[in-house]
Coordinates of C-alpha atoms in Angstrom, one line a residue:
X195 CA 18.7 -51.8 -79.2
X196 CA 17.2 -49.7 -76.4
X197 CA 20.6 -47.9 -75.7
X198 CA 21.4 -47.5 -80.1
X199 CA 22.1 -44.0 -80.3
X200 CA 20.6 -44.2 -84.5
X201 CA 17.0 -45.8 -83.3
X202 CA 17.1 -42.8 -80.8
X203 CA 18.2 -40.2 -82.7
X204 CA 15.2 -41.5 -85.3
X205 CA 12.9 -42.0 -82.6
X206 CA 13.4 -38.5 -81.3
X207 CA 13.1 -36.9 -84.9
X208 CA 9.9 -38.1 -85.6
X209 CA 8.6 -36.6 -82.5
X210 CA 9.5 -33.4 -83.5
X211 CA 8.1 -33.7 -86.2
X212 CA 5.1 -34.9 -85.1
X213 CA 5.4 -31.9 -82.5
X214 CA 5.8 -28.9 -85.8
X215 CA 2.4 -30.7 -88.3
X216 CA 0.5 -30.2 -85.0
X217 CA 1.7 -27.3 -84.0
X218 CA 0.6 -26.0 -87.6
X219 CA -2.1 -27.4 -87.5
X220 CA -3.0 -25.8 -84.7
X221 CA -2.0 -21.9 -86.0
X222 CA -3.7 -22.4 -89.5
X223 CA -6.6 -23.1 -87.0
X224 CA -6.3 -20.4 -85.6
X225 CA -5.9 -18.1 -88.0
X226 CA -8.9 -19.9 -90.2
X227 CA -11.5 -19.0 -87.1
X228 CA -9.7 -16.2 -86.7
X229 CA -10.3 -15.1 -89.8
X230 CA -14.0 -16.3 -90.2
X231 CA -14.6 -13.8 -87.2
X232 CA -13.6 -11.2 -88.6
X233 CA -15.9 -11.7 -91.5
X234 CA -18.9 -11.9 -90.5
X235 CA -17.9 -8.7 -88.1
X236 CA -17.6 -7.3 -91.7
X237 CA -20.5 -8.7 -92.2
X238 CA -22.2 -6.9 -89.2
X239 CA -20.4 -3.9 -90.5
X240 CA -22.4 -3.7 -93.6
X241 CA -25.8 -4.1 -92.3
X242 CA -25.3 -1.8 -89.3
X243 CA -24.0 0.5 -91.0
X244 CA -25.6 0.3 -94.1
X245 CA -27.9 4.1 -94.7
X246 CA -26.0 4.9 -90.8
X247 CA -27.4 8.7 -91.4
X248 CA -31.0 8.3 -91.8
X249 CA -33.2 10.7 -89.7
X250 CA -34.6 9.8 -86.7
X251 CA -37.7 9.0 -88.2
X252 CA -38.0 4.6 -88.6
X253 CA -40.2 2.2 -86.6
X254 CA -38.2 2.9 -83.7
X255 CA -38.4 7.6 -83.5
X256 CA -40.2 8.0 -80.7
X257 CA -37.8 6.7 -78.6
X258 CA -34.5 7.6 -80.6
X259 CA -35.3 10.8 -80.4
X260 CA -35.9 11.1 -76.8
X261 CA -32.5 9.8 -76.6
X262 CA -30.9 12.4 -78.7
X263 CA -32.7 15.0 -76.6
X264 CA -30.8 14.4 -73.7
X265 CA -27.7 14.2 -75.6
X266 CA -28.8 17.7 -77.1
X267 CA -29.1 18.9 -73.0
X268 CA -25.1 16.8 -72.0
X269 CA -24.1 19.6 -74.8
X270 CA -26.2 22.4 -74.5
X271 CA -27.3 22.8 -70.8
X272 CA -25.5 20.5 -68.2
X273 CA -22.9 17.6 -68.7
X274 CA -23.7 16.0 -65.0
X275 CA -24.5 13.1 -66.3
X276 CA -27.4 12.3 -63.5
X277 CA -29.4 14.5 -64.8
X278 CA -31.0 13.5 -67.9
X279 CA -32.7 16.2 -69.6
X280 CA -35.6 16.0 -72.5
X281 CA -37.1 19.5 -74.0
X282 CA -40.7 18.1 -75.4
X283 CA -42.6 19.3 -72.0
X284 CA -41.4 23.0 -72.3
X285 CA -38.8 25.4 -70.7
X286 CA -37.3 22.9 -68.2
X287 CA -35.7 22.2 -66.6
X288 CA -37.3 18.6 -67.7
X289 CA -35.3 15.9 -65.8
X290 CA -36.4 12.6 -65.6
X291 CA -36.1 9.2 -64.5
X292 CA -34.2 7.2 -67.4
X293 CA -31.4 4.7 -67.4
X294 CA -27.4 6.0 -66.9
X295 CA -26.6 7.6 -70.6
X296 CA -24.2 6.1 -71.9
X297 CA -25.0 5.8 -75.7
X298 CA -26.5 9.0 -75.1
X299 CA -22.9 10.7 -73.1
X300 CA -20.9 10.0 -75.9
X301 CA -23.0 11.3 -78.4
X302 CA -22.6 14.8 -76.1
X303 CA -19.3 13.9 -76.5
X304 CA -19.1 13.6 -80.4
X305 CA -21.1 16.9 -80.8
X306 CA -19.0 18.8 -78.7
X307 CA -15.4 17.6 -81.0
X308 CA -17.6 17.7 -83.8
X309 CA -20.7 19.8 -84.3
X310 CA -24.5 18.3 -84.0
X311 CA -25.3 15.4 -86.6
X312 CA -27.9 13.6 -86.3
X313 CA -26.7 9.9 -87.1
X314 CA -23.6 10.3 -84.5
X315 CA -26.4 8.2 -82.4
X316 CA -26.7 5.4 -84.4
X317 CA -23.4 5.1 -84.8
X318 CA -21.9 5.1 -81.2
X319 CA -24.7 2.3 -81.4
X320 CA -23.5 0.0 -84.1
X321 CA -19.9 0.5 -82.8
X322 CA -22.1 -1.0 -79.2
X323 CA -23.1 -4.3 -82.3
X324 CA -20.3 -5.3 -83.2
X325 CA -18.7 -5.2 -79.6
X326 CA -21.7 -8.1 -79.2
X327 CA -20.6 -9.5 -82.2
X328 CA -17.4 -10.2 -81.3
X329 CA -18.4 -11.0 -77.1
X330 CA -21.1 -13.6 -78.4
X331 CA -18.8 -15.7 -80.8
X332 CA -16.2 -15.5 -77.6
X333 CA -19.0 -16.9 -74.9
X334 CA -20.6 -19.2 -77.7
X335 CA -17.6 -21.1 -78.1
X336 CA -16.5 -21.5 -74.4
X337 CA -19.9 -23.3 -74.7
X338 CA -21.1 -25.3 -78.0
X339 CA -17.0 -24.7 -79.4
X340 CA -15.6 -23.0 -83.1
X341 CA -17.9 -24.2 -85.0
X342 CA -20.9 -23.0 -83.3
X343 CA -19.7 -19.7 -82.3
X344 CA -19.1 -18.9 -86.0
X345 CA -22.9 -19.9 -87.2
X346 CA -24.3 -18.4 -83.7
X347 CA -22.1 -14.7 -84.5
X348 CA -23.5 -15.1 -88.2
X349 CA -26.7 -15.0 -86.9
X350 CA -26.8 -12.5 -84.5
X351 CA -25.3 -10.5 -87.6
X352 CA -28.1 -11.5 -89.7
X353 CA -30.8 -11.4 -87.2
X354 CA -33.2 -8.4 -88.1
X355 CA -34.1 -7.1 -84.7
X356 CA -30.9 -7.0 -83.8
X357 CA -29.6 -4.5 -86.3
X358 CA -32.3 -2.7 -86.4
X359 CA -32.2 -2.6 -82.4
X360 CA -28.1 -1.7 -83.0
X361 CA -28.7 0.8 -85.9
X362 CA -30.5 2.5 -84.1
X363 CA -30.0 6.2 -81.2
X364 CA -31.2 3.7 -78.4
X365 CA -29.4 2.6 -75.3
X366 CA -30.2 -0.7 -75.8
X367 CA -26.8 -1.8 -77.9
X368 CA -24.7 -0.9 -74.9
X369 CA -26.7 -2.8 -72.4
X370 CA -26.4 -6.0 -74.4
X371 CA -23.3 -5.7 -75.1
X372 CA -21.3 -4.6 -72.6
X373 CA -23.7 -7.4 -70.3
X374 CA -22.2 -10.1 -72.7
X375 CA -18.8 -9.0 -72.3
X376 CA -19.3 -9.1 -68.4
X377 CA -20.4 -12.9 -69.2
X378 CA -17.9 -14.4 -71.7
X379 CA -15.2 -12.1 -69.2
X380 CA -16.5 -14.3 -66.2
X381 CA -16.8 -17.1 -67.8
X382 CA -13.3 -17.1 -69.5
X383 CA -12.2 -16.6 -65.5
X384 CA -14.2 -19.4 -64.3
X385 CA -13.0 -21.6 -66.7
X386 CA -9.6 -20.8 -65.7
X387 CA -8.6 -17.3 -66.6
X388 CA -6.4 -15.2 -65.3
X389 CA -8.1 -12.8 -61.9
X390 CA -8.3 -9.8 -63.3
X391 CA -11.1 -11.5 -65.7
X392 CA -13.1 -10.8 -62.3
X393 CA -13.1 -6.8 -61.5
X394 CA -13.3 -6.3 -65.4
X395 CA -16.5 -9.0 -65.8
X396 CA -18.0 -7.1 -62.4
X397 CA -17.6 -3.8 -64.1
X398 CA -19.0 -4.3 -67.4
X399 CA -21.6 -7.0 -66.0
X400 CA -22.6 -3.4 -64.3
X401 CA -22.6 -0.7 -66.6
X402 CA -24.6 -3.1 -69.4
X403 CA -26.9 -3.1 -66.1
X404 CA -27.5 0.8 -65.3
X405 CA -27.3 1.2 -68.9
X406 CA -30.8 -1.0 -69.3
X407 CA -32.5 -3.0 -66.6
X408 CA -33.0 -5.8 -68.5
X409 CA -29.7 -6.0 -68.5
X410 CA -29.6 -8.4 -64.8
X411 CA -31.3 -11.4 -66.7
X412 CA -27.6 -11.8 -67.7
X413 CA -26.8 -12.0 -64.3
X414 CA -28.6 -14.9 -64.2
X415 CA -25.1 -17.1 -66.1
X416 CA -22.9 -15.9 -63.4
X417 CA -25.2 -16.8 -60.3
X418 CA -25.6 -19.9 -62.6
X419 CA -21.7 -20.9 -62.2
X420 CA -21.5 -19.4 -58.9
X421 CA -23.7 -22.6 -57.8
X422 CA -21.6 -24.5 -59.3
X423 CA -18.2 -23.5 -58.2
X424 CA -20.5 -24.3 -54.7
X425 CA -21.2 -27.6 -55.8
X426 CA -17.5 -28.2 -55.8
X427 CA -16.7 -27.4 -53.2
X428 CA -14.5 -24.6 -54.5
X429 CA -15.6 -21.8 -51.6
X430 CA -13.0 -19.3 -51.4
X431 CA -14.0 -19.5 -55.6
X432 CA -17.5 -18.7 -55.2
X433 CA -17.7 -15.9 -52.1
X434 CA -14.7 -13.7 -54.9
X435 CA -17.6 -13.7 -57.3
X436 CA -21.0 -13.5 -54.6
X437 CA -19.0 -10.1 -53.2
X438 CA -18.5 -8.4 -56.6
X439 CA -22.1 -9.6 -57.4
X440 CA -22.8 -7.3 -53.9
X441 CA -20.6 -4.6 -55.3
X442 CA -22.1 -5.0 -58.2
X443 CA -26.1 -5.3 -57.0
X444 CA -25.4 -2.3 -54.8
X445 CA -24.5 0.2 -57.4
X446 CA -27.2 -0.3 -59.8
X447 CA -29.6 -0.1 -56.9
X448 CA -28.3 3.1 -55.6
X449 CA -28.4 4.6 -59.6
X450 CA -31.8 3.0 -59.2
X451 CA -33.4 4.5 -56.7
X452 CA -31.8 7.5 -57.3
X453 CA -33.2 7.8 -61.2
X454 CA -36.9 6.9 -59.3
X455 CA -36.5 10.3 -56.7
X456 CA -34.8 12.6 -60.1
X457 CA -38.4 11.5 -61.8
X458 CA -40.8 11.7 -58.8
X459 CA -39.4 15.3 -57.5
X460 CA -38.9 17.5 -61.0
X461 CA -41.0 18.2 -63.3
X462 CA -42.9 16.8 -65.5
X463 CA -42.3 13.6 -63.2
X464 CA -41.9 11.0 -65.6
X465 CA -39.9 8.1 -64.8
X466 CA -39.3 5.4 -67.8
X467 CA -41.3 2.5 -67.9
X468 CA -44.3 1.2 -67.1
X469 CA -46.4 -1.6 -67.4
X470 CA -44.9 -3.8 -64.9
X471 CA -46.6 -7.4 -63.1
X472 CA -46.6 -5.2 -59.8
X473 CA -48.2 -2.1 -61.7
X474 CA -51.0 -3.4 -63.8
X475 CA -51.4 -7.1 -61.5
X476 CA -51.6 -11.0 -62.5
X477 CA -55.0 -10.9 -63.4
X478 CA -54.1 -8.0 -65.6
X479 CA -51.6 -9.6 -67.5
X480 CA -53.0 -13.5 -67.2
X481 CA -56.3 -12.1 -68.8
X482 CA -54.3 -10.9 -71.9
X483 CA -52.6 -13.9 -72.4
X484 CA -49.3 -12.0 -71.5
X485 CA -49.2 -10.2 -74.6
X486 CA -48.0 -13.5 -76.7
X487 CA -50.7 -12.3 -79.1
X488 CA -48.5 -9.3 -79.7
X489 CA -44.6 -10.9 -79.0
X490 CA -45.6 -13.9 -82.1
X491 CA -46.3 -10.3 -84.6
X492 CA -43.4 -8.6 -84.0
X493 CA -40.8 -11.6 -84.3
X494 CA -43.1 -13.0 -87.7
X495 CA -43.5 -9.5 -89.0
X496 CA -40.8 -7.8 -87.5
X497 CA -37.7 -9.1 -85.9
X498 CA -37.0 -12.3 -87.0
X499 CA -39.6 -13.9 -89.7
X500 CA -40.0 -17.7 -90.6
X501 CA -36.3 -18.5 -90.6
X502 CA -34.9 -17.4 -88.0
X503 CA -38.0 -18.9 -85.7
X504 CA -37.7 -22.4 -87.3
X505 CA -33.2 -22.2 -86.7
X506 CA -33.7 -20.8 -83.2
X507 CA -36.9 -23.6 -82.6
X508 CA -34.3 -26.5 -83.8
X509 CA -31.2 -25.3 -82.1
X510 CA -33.1 -25.0 -78.6
X511 CA -34.6 -28.2 -79.5
X512 CA -32.2 -30.3 -80.5
X513 CA -28.2 -28.3 -78.7
X514 CA -25.2 -29.8 -78.0
X515 CA -24.6 -33.2 -76.8
X516 CA -22.5 -32.3 -73.1
X517 CA -19.1 -34.2 -73.1
X518 CA -18.6 -36.2 -70.0
X519 CA -16.8 -33.5 -68.5
X520 CA -18.1 -31.7 -65.5
X521 CA -17.0 -27.8 -66.6
X522 CA -18.0 -28.6 -70.0
X523 CA -21.2 -29.5 -68.9
X524 CA -21.7 -26.6 -67.0
X525 CA -20.9 -24.3 -69.6
X526 CA -23.4 -26.1 -72.1
X527 CA -26.3 -25.2 -70.2
X528 CA -25.4 -21.3 -70.4
X529 CA -27.4 -20.6 -73.5
X530 CA -30.5 -21.8 -71.6
X531 CA -29.9 -20.2 -68.5
X532 CA -29.5 -16.9 -70.2
X533 CA -33.1 -17.6 -71.8
X534 CA -34.9 -18.7 -68.5
X535 CA -33.6 -15.7 -66.3
X536 CA -34.8 -13.2 -69.5
X537 CA -38.3 -15.1 -70.0
X538 CA -38.4 -13.9 -66.3
X539 CA -37.9 -10.3 -67.0
X540 CA -40.6 -10.7 -69.7
X541 CA -43.0 -12.0 -66.9
X542 CA -42.6 -9.6 -65.0
X543 CA -42.4 -6.8 -67.0
X544 CA -44.9 -8.2 -70.3
X545 CA -46.6 -5.1 -71.2
X546 CA -43.4 -2.8 -71.3
X547 CA -41.6 -5.3 -73.3
X548 CA -44.2 -5.7 -75.9
X549 CA -44.7 -2.0 -75.9
X550 CA -41.3 -0.4 -76.2
X551 CA -40.3 -3.7 -78.3
X552 CA -36.0 -2.5 -78.6
X553 CA -36.5 -4.1 -74.9
X554 CA -36.8 -7.8 -76.3
X555 CA -32.7 -7.2 -77.5
X556 CA -31.5 -8.7 -73.4
X557 CA -33.2 -12.2 -76.1
X558 CA -31.2 -12.0 -78.5
X559 CA -27.8 -13.5 -77.8
X560 CA -29.3 -16.8 -76.3
X561 CA -31.3 -16.4 -79.4
X562 CA -28.3 -16.1 -82.2
X563 CA -26.7 -19.2 -80.1
X564 CA -30.1 -21.2 -80.4
X565 CA -30.0 -20.2 -84.2
X566 CA -26.5 -21.2 -85.3
X567 CA -27.5 -24.4 -83.7
X568 CA -30.2 -25.3 -85.6
X569 CA -28.4 -24.0 -88.6
X570 CA -25.4 -26.3 -87.7
X571 CA -27.8 -29.3 -87.7
X572 CA -29.6 -28.8 -90.8
X573 CA -26.5 -28.4 -92.5
X574 CA -24.4 -31.3 -91.2
X575 CA -27.8 -33.7 -91.3
X576 CA -26.6 -37.1 -92.8
X577 CA -23.4 -35.8 -93.1
X578 CA -20.1 -38.1 -92.9
X579 CA -17.5 -35.9 -92.8
X580 CA -17.6 -31.9 -92.5
X581 CA -17.1 -29.7 -94.2
X582 CA -18.6 -31.5 -97.4
X583 CA -19.6 -29.6 -101.0
X584 CA -23.1 -30.7 -98.7
X585 CA -22.6 -29.3 -95.8
X586 CA -21.8 -26.4 -97.4
X587 CA -24.5 -25.8 -100.6
X588 CA -26.5 -26.1 -97.6
X589 CA -25.4 -23.7 -95.4
X590 CA -25.3 -21.5 -98.3
X591 CA -29.4 -22.3 -98.9
X592 CA -29.8 -21.9 -94.7
X593 CA -27.8 -18.0 -94.9
X594 CA -30.0 -17.4 -98.5
X595 CA -33.3 -18.6 -96.4
X596 CA -32.7 -16.2 -94.0
X597 CA -31.5 -13.0 -96.2
X598 CA -34.1 -12.9 -99.0
X599 CA -37.0 -14.0 -96.1
X600 CA -36.1 -12.7 -93.7
X601 CA -33.0 -10.0 -93.0
X602 CA -33.8 -7.1 -96.4
X603 CA -38.0 -7.9 -96.0
X604 CA -37.8 -7.1 -92.6
X605 CA -35.5 -4.7 -91.7
X606 CA -36.3 -3.1 -95.3
X607 CA -40.1 -2.6 -93.2
X608 CA -38.3 -1.3 -89.8
X609 CA -36.2 1.5 -91.4
X610 CA -39.0 3.3 -93.5
X611 CA -39.9 7.2 -92.7
X612 CA -42.6 6.1 -90.6
X613 CA -42.3 9.6 -89.0
X614 CA -41.0 11.7 -91.8
X615 CA -43.4 14.8 -92.0
X616 CA -42.7 15.1 -88.2
X617 CA -38.8 16.0 -89.1
X618 CA -40.4 18.4 -92.4
X619 CA -42.5 19.3 -89.6
X620 CA -39.2 20.7 -87.1
X621 CA -37.1 21.6 -89.9
X622 CA -40.1 24.4 -90.8
X623 CA -40.6 25.3 -87.4
X624 CA -36.4 25.4 -86.9
X625 CA -36.5 28.1 -90.4
X626 CA -39.2 30.3 -87.9
X627 CA -38.1 30.4 -84.4
X628 CA -35.8 32.4 -83.0
X629 CA -33.3 31.7 -80.0
X630 CA -35.3 30.3 -77.4
X631 CA -38.9 30.5 -79.2
X632 CA -41.5 27.6 -77.7
X633 CA -42.9 25.5 -79.8
X634 CA -46.3 22.8 -80.0
X635 CA -46.1 20.2 -82.7
X636 CA -47.9 16.8 -83.6
X637 CA -46.4 14.6 -85.1
X638 CA -48.0 11.8 -87.6
X639 CA -47.8 9.3 -84.4
X640 CA -49.1 11.5 -81.6
X641 CA -46.7 11.7 -78.4
X642 CA -43.9 11.2 -81.0
X643 CA -41.5 14.1 -80.4
X644 CA -39.6 13.9 -82.9
X645 CA -41.1 16.8 -84.5
X646 CA -39.4 18.8 -81.8
X647 CA -36.2 17.6 -81.7
X648 CA -35.9 18.5 -84.8
X649 CA -37.4 22.5 -84.2
X650 CA -33.7 22.1 -82.7
X651 CA -35.7 24.1 -80.1
X652 CA -37.7 23.3 -77.1
X653 CA -41.2 23.0 -76.4
X654 CA -44.3 20.2 -76.1
X655 CA -46.1 17.4 -77.5
X656 CA -49.1 18.2 -77.7
X657 CA -51.3 17.1 -76.0
X658 CA -48.5 17.8 -73.9
X659 CA -47.3 14.4 -71.4
X660 CA -45.6 13.8 -68.8
X661 CA -45.6 11.5 -65.7
X662 CA -49.0 9.2 -66.1
X663 CA -50.6 11.1 -68.2
X664 CA -52.3 9.9 -71.4
X665 CA -50.0 11.5 -74.2
X666 CA -50.8 9.1 -77.7
X667 CA -54.3 9.8 -77.3
X668 CA -56.2 12.7 -78.0
X669 CA -58.6 14.2 -75.7
X670 CA -62.4 13.4 -76.2
X671 CA -63.0 17.0 -77.2
X672 CA -62.2 20.6 -78.2
X673 CA -63.0 22.8 -74.8
X674 CA -60.2 20.6 -72.9
X675 CA -57.6 21.0 -76.0
X676 CA -58.2 24.7 -76.2
X677 CA -57.8 24.7 -72.0
X678 CA -54.5 22.8 -72.5
X679 CA -53.3 25.4 -75.4
X680 CA -54.3 28.1 -73.5
X681 CA -52.1 26.4 -70.6
X682 CA -48.7 26.4 -72.7
X683 CA -49.4 29.7 -74.3
X684 CA -49.4 30.9 -71.0
X685 CA -45.4 29.1 -70.8
X686 CA -44.8 30.9 -73.5
X687 CA -44.7 29.0 -76.8
X688 CA -44.5 30.8 -79.7
X689 CA -45.2 28.0 -82.4
X690 CA -48.0 25.5 -83.4
X691 CA -47.0 22.6 -85.3
X692 CA -48.9 20.2 -87.3
X693 CA -48.6 17.3 -89.6
X694 CA -51.7 16.8 -91.1
X695 CA -51.6 12.8 -91.2
X696 CA -51.4 13.3 -86.7
X697 CA -52.9 10.4 -85.8
X698 CA -53.3 9.4 -82.2
X699 CA -53.3 6.1 -80.6
X700 CA -57.5 5.8 -81.7
X701 CA -56.9 6.5 -84.9
X702 CA -58.2 9.6 -84.5
X703 CA -57.1 12.5 -86.8
X704 CA -56.4 15.6 -85.8
X705 CA -57.6 17.8 -88.7
X706 CA -61.1 16.0 -88.6
X707 CA -61.0 15.2 -84.3
X708 CA -60.0 18.9 -83.5
X709 CA -61.0 20.9 -86.2
X710 CA -62.1 23.7 -83.0
X711 CA -58.6 23.7 -82.4
X712 CA -57.8 25.0 -85.9
X713 CA -60.6 27.7 -85.3
X714 CA -59.2 28.7 -82.0
X715 CA -55.4 28.8 -83.3
X716 CA -56.9 31.0 -86.7
X717 CA -58.1 33.7 -83.6
X718 CA -55.1 33.7 -81.3
X719 CA -52.4 32.8 -83.8
X720 CA -51.0 33.7 -87.7
X721 CA -50.8 31.2 -90.1
X722 CA -47.6 30.4 -91.6
X723 CA -47.9 27.9 -93.3
X724 CA -50.5 25.5 -95.3
X725 CA -49.3 23.1 -97.2
X726 CA -50.4 18.9 -98.5
X727 CA -48.2 17.9 -95.0
X728 CA -47.9 21.0 -92.2
X729 CA -50.1 22.9 -91.1
X730 CA -47.4 25.8 -89.0
X731 CA -49.5 28.8 -86.6
X732 CA -46.8 31.3 -85.0
X733 CA -49.1 32.2 -81.7
X734 CA -49.5 36.3 -80.1
X735 CA -48.6 36.1 -76.1
X736 CA -51.9 36.4 -74.0

């Protein structure tokens, strides 16, 4: 019977039918997963491009307008990317020690091609945000499978903090996109992908860290996987990674050494970033409980809200069970490794991160993965089949809770036009100032350069900032403030403008605290505007 031609033919036909069914099922699964990913990307686009033309007046206006000024100066003064320059410390040059200017430089190119639009920077940042969604999805698929990849990518697409940062004119979206892309490409290489993935992963990761130093935390994942190779006695593979890592660290170190040199050599002698543990000391951080109260307040009222925080906690506490195969077990630990490395960065720079909360962005990849896992746990709790009507209904309820109690209200809060009077002040100065005029401007939040930016001129914030000077707080008396104003007048200041709701970090209104300065302005200048919200003087030359 073993040689029966009819029986062999029947078995062959049955095998071909089974193979065809498996191939069809696999194709349908791939098509379904691709459709879901495209749907998640579409959702991310909706949230990141909604109101993309909003002026730079939201909660991050201070940092956004500084970034925007660097884009202006690349396009108007010099295309040398190694000399980033702001416009709020006088006629210049005002070079500063800054991160590698990827977002601002790309924006400057758009200015050159299509003219100046303040929202171009937001658009570039949002596009980088979409790269993060895609890279996060594929990285999570390698670690925990496709279902968790869909959940994690959707969590990131809807996370208020991610939406806010990804749609702001900041360097952080490029940082997270590039390091996440680099980690995904390296993880794919680690699992047996093509050799060309290693140089691409190294280049992407290096650019991400150059875009913002906190991206270095993602390197913890690469180091961890390299150690896994060493434990598996795959020393040649580990050696290649080690050499690539040394090259990456050399490039990163060389650039930031240059940035520090630049910031310390040229006025206003400013290197971006402060509040590190080696500056303030361990006990200063410890006495402030490592600023955890600020972390909590930012998490609840700005960045996540309780629904996201609960899902993150559930996902962290109940991760997927790793399979017996050692490779899969190693990959399943990646979110924890990333979170641990980001936590090290936090403890080293807690005051800087809590003061400038966009620096939390490096946490959002592991947070999204844990959030997605938490959603899967709650949606499938007690379910015998997946998907089932109960699982689908619970999933809808989870997403609805995220939207209603987190995404919509928190994004609306962060996008509120806090600095609108600063923009209006800048617009009024732009109407009056002549080419080459220098302005002095005080926005609603003292130290925010938004008014200088929208004046389309160069000038100073007031009190004048730079270096180690505290420029978010008024000086104690009018005599010192008048002396500062006289110094700016000597340097060529032509206009002085203030938003009447301007307050310093101690909540002291300029109009009340420095009424003597206003009296002095009436002596040395001519009042050109006195409205309900703004006060502008044209200053006479000494």
